[in-house]
Coordinates of C-alpha atoms and ligand atoms in Angstrom, one line a residue:
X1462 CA 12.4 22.2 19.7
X1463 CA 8.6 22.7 19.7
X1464 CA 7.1 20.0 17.4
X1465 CA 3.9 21.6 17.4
X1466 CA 4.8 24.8 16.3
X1467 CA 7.0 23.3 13.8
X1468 CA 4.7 21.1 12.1
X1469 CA 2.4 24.3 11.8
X1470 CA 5.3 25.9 9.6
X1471 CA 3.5 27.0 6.5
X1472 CA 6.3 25.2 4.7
X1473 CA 5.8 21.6 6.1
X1474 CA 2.4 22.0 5.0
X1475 CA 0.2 22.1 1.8
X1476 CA 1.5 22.6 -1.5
X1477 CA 5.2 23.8 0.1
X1478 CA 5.2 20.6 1.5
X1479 CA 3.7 18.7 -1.4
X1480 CA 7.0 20.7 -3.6
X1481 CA 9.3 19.9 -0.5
X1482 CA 8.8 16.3 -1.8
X1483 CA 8.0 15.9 -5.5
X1484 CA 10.8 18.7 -6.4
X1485 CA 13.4 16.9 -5.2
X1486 CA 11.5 13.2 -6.4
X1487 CA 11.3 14.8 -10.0
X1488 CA 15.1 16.2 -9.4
X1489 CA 16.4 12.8 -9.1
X1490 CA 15.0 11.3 -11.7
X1491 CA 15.9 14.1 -14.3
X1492 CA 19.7 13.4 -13.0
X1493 CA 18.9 9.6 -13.4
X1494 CA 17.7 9.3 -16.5
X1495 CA 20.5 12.0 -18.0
X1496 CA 23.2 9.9 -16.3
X1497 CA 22.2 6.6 -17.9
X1498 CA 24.5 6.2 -20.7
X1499 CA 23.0 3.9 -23.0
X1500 CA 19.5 2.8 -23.2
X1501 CA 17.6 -0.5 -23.3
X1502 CA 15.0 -2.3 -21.5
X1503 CA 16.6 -3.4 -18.2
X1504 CA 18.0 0.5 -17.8
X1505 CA 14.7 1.6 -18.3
X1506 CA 13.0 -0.5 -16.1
X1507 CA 15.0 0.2 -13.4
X1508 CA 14.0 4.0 -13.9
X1509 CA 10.7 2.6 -13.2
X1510 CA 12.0 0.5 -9.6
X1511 CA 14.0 4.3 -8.6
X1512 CA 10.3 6.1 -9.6
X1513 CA 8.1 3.7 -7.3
X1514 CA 10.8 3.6 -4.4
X1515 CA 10.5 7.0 -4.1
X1516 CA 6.2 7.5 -4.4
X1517 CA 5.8 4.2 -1.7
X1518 CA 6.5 5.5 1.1
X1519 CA 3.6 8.6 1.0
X1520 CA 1.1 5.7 -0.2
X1521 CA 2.4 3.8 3.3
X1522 CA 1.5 7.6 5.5
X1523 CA -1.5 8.3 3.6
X1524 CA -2.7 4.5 4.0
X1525 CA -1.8 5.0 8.1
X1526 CA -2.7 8.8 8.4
X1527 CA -5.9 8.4 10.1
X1528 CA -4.9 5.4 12.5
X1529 CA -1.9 7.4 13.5
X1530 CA -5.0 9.8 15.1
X1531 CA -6.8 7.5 16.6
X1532 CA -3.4 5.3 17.9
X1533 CA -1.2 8.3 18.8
X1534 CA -3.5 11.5 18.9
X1535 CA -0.2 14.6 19.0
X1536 CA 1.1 17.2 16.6
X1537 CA 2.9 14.2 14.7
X1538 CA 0.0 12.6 13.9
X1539 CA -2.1 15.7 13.2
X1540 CA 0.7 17.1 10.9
X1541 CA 0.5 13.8 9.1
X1542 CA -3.5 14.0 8.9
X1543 CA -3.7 17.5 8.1
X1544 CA -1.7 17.0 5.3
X1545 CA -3.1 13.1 3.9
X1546 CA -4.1 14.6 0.8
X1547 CA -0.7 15.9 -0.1
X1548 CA 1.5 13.1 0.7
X1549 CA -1.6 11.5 -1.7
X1550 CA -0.4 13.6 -4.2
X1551 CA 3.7 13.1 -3.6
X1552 CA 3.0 9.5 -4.2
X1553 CA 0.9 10.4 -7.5
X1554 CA 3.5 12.4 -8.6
X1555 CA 6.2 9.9 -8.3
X1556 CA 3.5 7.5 -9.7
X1557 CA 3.4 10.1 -12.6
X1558 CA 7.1 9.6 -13.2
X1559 CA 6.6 5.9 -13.0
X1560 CA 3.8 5.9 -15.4
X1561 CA 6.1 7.5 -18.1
X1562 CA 9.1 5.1 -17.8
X1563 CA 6.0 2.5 -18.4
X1564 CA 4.9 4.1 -21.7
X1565 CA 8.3 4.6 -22.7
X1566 CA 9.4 0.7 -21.5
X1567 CA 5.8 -0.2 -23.2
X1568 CA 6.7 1.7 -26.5
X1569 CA 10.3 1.8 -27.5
X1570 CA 10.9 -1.7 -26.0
X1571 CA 8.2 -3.5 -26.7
X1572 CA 10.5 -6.7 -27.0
X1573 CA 11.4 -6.1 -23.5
X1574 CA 8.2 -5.8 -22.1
X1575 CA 6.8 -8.5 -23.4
X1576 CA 9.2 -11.3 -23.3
X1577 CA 10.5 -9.9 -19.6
X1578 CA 7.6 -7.9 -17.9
X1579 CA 4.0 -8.8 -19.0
X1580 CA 1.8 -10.7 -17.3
X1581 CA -1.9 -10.0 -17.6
X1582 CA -2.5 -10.2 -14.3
X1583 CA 0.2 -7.9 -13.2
X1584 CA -1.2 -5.9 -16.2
X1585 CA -4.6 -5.7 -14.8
X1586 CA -3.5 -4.9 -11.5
X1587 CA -1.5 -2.1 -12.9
X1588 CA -3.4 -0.7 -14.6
X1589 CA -6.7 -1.1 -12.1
X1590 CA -4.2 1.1 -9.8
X1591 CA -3.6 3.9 -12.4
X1592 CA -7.1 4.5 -12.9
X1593 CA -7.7 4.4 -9.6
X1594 CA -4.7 6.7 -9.0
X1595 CA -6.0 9.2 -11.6
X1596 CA -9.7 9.3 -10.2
X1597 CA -7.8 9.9 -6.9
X1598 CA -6.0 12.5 -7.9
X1599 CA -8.6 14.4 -9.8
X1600 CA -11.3 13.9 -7.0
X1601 CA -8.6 15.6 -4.6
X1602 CA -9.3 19.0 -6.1
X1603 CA -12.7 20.9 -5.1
X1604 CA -13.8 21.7 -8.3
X1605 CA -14.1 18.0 -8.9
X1606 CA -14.7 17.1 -5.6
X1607 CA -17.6 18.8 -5.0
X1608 CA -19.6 17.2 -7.9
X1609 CA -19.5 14.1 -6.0
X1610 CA -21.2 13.0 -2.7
X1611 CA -19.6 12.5 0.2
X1612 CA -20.2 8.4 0.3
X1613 CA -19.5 8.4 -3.7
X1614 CA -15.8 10.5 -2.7
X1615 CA -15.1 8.3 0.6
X1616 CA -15.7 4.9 -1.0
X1617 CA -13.7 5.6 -3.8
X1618 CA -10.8 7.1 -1.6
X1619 CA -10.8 4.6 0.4
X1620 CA -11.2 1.5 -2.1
X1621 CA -8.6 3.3 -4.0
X1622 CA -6.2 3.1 -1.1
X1623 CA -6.9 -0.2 -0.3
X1624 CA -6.2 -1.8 -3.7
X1625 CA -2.6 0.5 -4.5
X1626 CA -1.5 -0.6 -0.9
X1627 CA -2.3 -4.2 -1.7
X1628 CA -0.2 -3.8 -5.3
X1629 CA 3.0 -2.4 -3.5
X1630 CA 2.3 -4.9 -0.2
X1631 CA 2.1 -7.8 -2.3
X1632 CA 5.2 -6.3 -4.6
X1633 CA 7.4 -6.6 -1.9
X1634 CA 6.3 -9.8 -0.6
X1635 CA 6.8 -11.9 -3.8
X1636 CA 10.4 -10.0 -4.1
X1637 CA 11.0 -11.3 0.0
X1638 CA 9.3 -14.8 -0.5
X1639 CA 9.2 -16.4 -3.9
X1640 CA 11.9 -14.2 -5.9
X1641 CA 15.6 -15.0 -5.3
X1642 CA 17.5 -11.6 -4.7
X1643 CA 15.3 -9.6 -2.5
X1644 CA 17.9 -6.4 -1.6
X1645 CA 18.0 -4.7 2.3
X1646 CA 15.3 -2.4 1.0
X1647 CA 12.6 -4.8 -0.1
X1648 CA 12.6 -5.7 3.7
X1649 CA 11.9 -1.8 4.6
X1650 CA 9.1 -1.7 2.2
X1651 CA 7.7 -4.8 2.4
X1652 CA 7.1 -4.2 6.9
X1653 CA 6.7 -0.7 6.5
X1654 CA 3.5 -1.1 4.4
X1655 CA 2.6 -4.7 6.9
X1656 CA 3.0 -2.2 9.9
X1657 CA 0.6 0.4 7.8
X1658 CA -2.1 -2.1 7.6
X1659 CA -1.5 -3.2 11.3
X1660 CA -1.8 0.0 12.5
X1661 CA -5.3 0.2 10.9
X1662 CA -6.7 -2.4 12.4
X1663 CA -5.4 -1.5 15.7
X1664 CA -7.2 1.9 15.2
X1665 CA -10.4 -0.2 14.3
X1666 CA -10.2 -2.4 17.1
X1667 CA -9.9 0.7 19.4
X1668 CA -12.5 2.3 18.1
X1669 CA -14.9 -0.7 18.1
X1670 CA -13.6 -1.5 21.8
X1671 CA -14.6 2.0 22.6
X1672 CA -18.1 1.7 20.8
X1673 CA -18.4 -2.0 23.2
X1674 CA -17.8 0.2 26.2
X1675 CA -20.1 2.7 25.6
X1676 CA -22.8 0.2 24.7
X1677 CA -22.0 -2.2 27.5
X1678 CA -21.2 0.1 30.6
X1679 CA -21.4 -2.9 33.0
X1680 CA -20.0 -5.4 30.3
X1681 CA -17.5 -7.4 32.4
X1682 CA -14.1 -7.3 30.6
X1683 CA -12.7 -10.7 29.7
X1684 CA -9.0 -10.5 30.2
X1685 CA -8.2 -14.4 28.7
X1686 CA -10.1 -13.2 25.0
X1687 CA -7.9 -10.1 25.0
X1688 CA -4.5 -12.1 26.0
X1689 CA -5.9 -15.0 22.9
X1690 CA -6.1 -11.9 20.7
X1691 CA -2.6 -10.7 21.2
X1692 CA -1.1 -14.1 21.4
X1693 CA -2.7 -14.6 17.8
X1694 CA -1.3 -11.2 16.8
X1695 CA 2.0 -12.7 17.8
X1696 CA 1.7 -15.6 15.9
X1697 CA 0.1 -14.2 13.0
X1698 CA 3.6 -12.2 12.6
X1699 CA 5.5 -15.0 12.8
X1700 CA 3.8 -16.6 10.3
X1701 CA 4.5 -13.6 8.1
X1702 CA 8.1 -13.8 8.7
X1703 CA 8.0 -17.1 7.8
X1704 CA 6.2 -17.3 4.3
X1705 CA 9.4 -18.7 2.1
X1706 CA 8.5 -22.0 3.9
X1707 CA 4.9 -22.0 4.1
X1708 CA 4.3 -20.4 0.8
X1709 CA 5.1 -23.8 -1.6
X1710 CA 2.8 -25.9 0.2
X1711 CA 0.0 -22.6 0.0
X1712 CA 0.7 -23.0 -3.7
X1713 CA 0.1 -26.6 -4.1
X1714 CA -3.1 -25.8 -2.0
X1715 CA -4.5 -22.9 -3.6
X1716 CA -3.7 -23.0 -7.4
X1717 CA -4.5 -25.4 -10.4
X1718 CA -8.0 -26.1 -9.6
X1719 CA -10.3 -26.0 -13.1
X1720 CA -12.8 -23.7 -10.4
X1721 CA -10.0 -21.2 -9.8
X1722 CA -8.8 -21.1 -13.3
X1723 CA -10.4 -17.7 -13.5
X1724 CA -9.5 -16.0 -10.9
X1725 CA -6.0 -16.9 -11.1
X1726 CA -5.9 -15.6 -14.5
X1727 CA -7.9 -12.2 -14.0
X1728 CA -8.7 -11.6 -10.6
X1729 CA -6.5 -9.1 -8.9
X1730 CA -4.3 -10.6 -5.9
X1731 CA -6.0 -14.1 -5.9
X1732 CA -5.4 -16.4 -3.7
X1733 CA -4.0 -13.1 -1.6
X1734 CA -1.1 -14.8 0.3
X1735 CA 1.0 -12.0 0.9
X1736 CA -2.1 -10.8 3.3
X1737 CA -3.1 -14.2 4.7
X1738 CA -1.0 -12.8 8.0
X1739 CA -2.9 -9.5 8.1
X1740 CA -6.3 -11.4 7.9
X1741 CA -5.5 -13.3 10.8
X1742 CA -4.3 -9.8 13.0
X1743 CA -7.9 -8.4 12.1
X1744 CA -9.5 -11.6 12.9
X1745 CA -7.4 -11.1 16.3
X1746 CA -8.2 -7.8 16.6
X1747 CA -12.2 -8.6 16.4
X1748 CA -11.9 -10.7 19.2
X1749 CA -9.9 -8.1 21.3
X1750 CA -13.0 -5.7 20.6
X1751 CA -15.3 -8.2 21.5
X1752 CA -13.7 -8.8 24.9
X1753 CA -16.6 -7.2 26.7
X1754 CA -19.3 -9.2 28.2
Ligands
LIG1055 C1 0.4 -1.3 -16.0 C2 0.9 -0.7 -15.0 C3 2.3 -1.0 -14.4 C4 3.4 -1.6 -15.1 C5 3.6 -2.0 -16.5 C6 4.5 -1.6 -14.1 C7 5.7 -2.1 -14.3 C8 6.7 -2.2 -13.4 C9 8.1 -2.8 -13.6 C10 8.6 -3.2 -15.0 C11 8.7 -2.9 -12.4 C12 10.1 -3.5 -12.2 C13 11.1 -2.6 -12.1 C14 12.4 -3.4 -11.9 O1 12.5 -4.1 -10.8 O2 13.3 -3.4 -12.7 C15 7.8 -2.4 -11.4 C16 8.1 -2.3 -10.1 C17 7.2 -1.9 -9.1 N1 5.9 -1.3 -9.3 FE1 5.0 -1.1 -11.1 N2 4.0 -1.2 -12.9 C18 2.7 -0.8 -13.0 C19 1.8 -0.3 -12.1 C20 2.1 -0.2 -10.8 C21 1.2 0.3 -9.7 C22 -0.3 0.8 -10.0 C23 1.8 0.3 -8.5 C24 1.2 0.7 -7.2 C25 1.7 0.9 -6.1 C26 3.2 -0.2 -8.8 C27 4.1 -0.5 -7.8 C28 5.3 -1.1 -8.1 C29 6.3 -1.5 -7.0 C30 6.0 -1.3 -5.6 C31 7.4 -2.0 -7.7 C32 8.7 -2.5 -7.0 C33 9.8 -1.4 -7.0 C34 11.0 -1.9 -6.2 O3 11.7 -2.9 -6.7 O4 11.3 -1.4 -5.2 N3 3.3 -0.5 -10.2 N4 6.6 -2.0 -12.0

């Protein structure tokens, strides 16, 4: 089979591709919610949980599209860059479907919501992520786009991005590390969207270690900085497989202080935990950059 050429099929890409996705996303959840027999809040919410397994896996290749160039330049990776914008948009549109469950959990079970599901903070978060989800989405369409300059357009993509891959990263950490009953799934998710946010800083390190090159032609490489930096790496991924231990003693640390009162109760992701792993992989990757002298 020729990858290339069938990546280029006109429908694996564009709005084929984008209907390839979201048909079959909007299918399901037509049959899902006309097969549930009886409503009430839990049957609802899990409408929600089928609508959001279904949209984070484009968020994860849109997050990773551009490393995937820089990492593993090939049709694959092309396909999946050509295309950012509408796996951006199979993610909204599941989001979409998400977003009405809400309204509907929000509305009719108010009871529900509010003794089970609300938390300001998650609140916030959520909906900090919608409107950044809607800008998004409108901004992806010329009319729109073109009204805006190109740093205005960027940073918002690309702040955007950031802060809905941190919601569903840190989703699935809680449900692995600090909830009781995380299912095979939550495992999938939760390293598939780690892996997303490794691959970018790989992509950045090359790219920096590229720039290091260029700027330091006789720079003599210093093997025993990039071993340090991949031995870190190592480490820092053990440490992420091993948060249900650390993570009481980080909360004895981190929370409860009267200076963090605030952020804890408004400020999105404090004290970040479920990225403390990922901070020490860019930290690593710096120094694998930096290996030049
Ligand atoms: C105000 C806005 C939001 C509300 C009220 C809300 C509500 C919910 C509820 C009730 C669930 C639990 C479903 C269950 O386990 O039964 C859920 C799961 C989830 N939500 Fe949201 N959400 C909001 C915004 C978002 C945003 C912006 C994202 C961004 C990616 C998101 C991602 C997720 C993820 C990843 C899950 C876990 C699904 C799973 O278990 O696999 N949510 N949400």
């Amino acid at each position: 089979m020729d990858l290339a050429k069938t990546l280029k099929s006109p429908r694996l890409n564009g709005w084929p591709l984008f209907w390839l996705i979201a048909g079959p996303t909007s299918l399901v959840m037509i049959v899902g919610t006309l097969r549930t027999a009886s409503w009430d809040g839990p049957a609802v919410s899990s409408m929600i949980q089928l609508s959001v397994r279904f949209s984070v896996p484009w968020l994860f290749l849109a997050f990773a599209a551009s490393s995937l160039q820089v990492l593993y330049p090939g049709p694959a990776a092309l396909w999946v860059s050509r295309n950012r914008k509408y796996f951006g948009l199979c993610f909204a549109a599941g989001m979409a479907w998400q977003g009405f469950f809400i309204l509907w959990l929000v509305t009719v079970y108010s009871d529900y919501y509010i003794n089970e599901v609300y938390a300001l903070r998650d609140a916030i978060e959520g909906v900090v992520g919608y409107a950044f989800l809607a800008a998004m989405t409108v901004t992806s369409f010329m009319p729109v786009r073109k009204r805006m300059t190109p740093k205005a357009w960027k940073l918002l993509h690309k702040s955007g991005i950031y802060f809905l891959w941190a919601y569903a990263a840190s989703t699935y950490w809680w449900a692995l590390y600090y909830y009781q009953n995380p299912v095979p799934l939550d495992y999938v998710y939760y390293w598939a969207g780690f892996v997303a946010a490794a691959l970018r800083i790989a992509a950045w390190t090359r790219k920096r270690n590229k720039k290091e090159r260029k700027a330091k032609p006789h720079g003599e490489s210093r093997p025993a900085l990039k071993l340090l930096g991949f031995a870190i790496i190592g480490a820092a991924v053990v440490f992420a497989a091993l948060a249900k231990s650390w993570y009481p003693i980080a909360e004895e640390l981190l929370y409860g202080y009267s200076f963090t009162r605030w952020p804890e109760l408004y400020l999105p992701y404090w004290p970040f935990e479920p990225y403390f792993a990922l901070f020490i992989i860019a930290a690593a990757g710096f120094l694998i950059a930096k290996a030049r002298a």
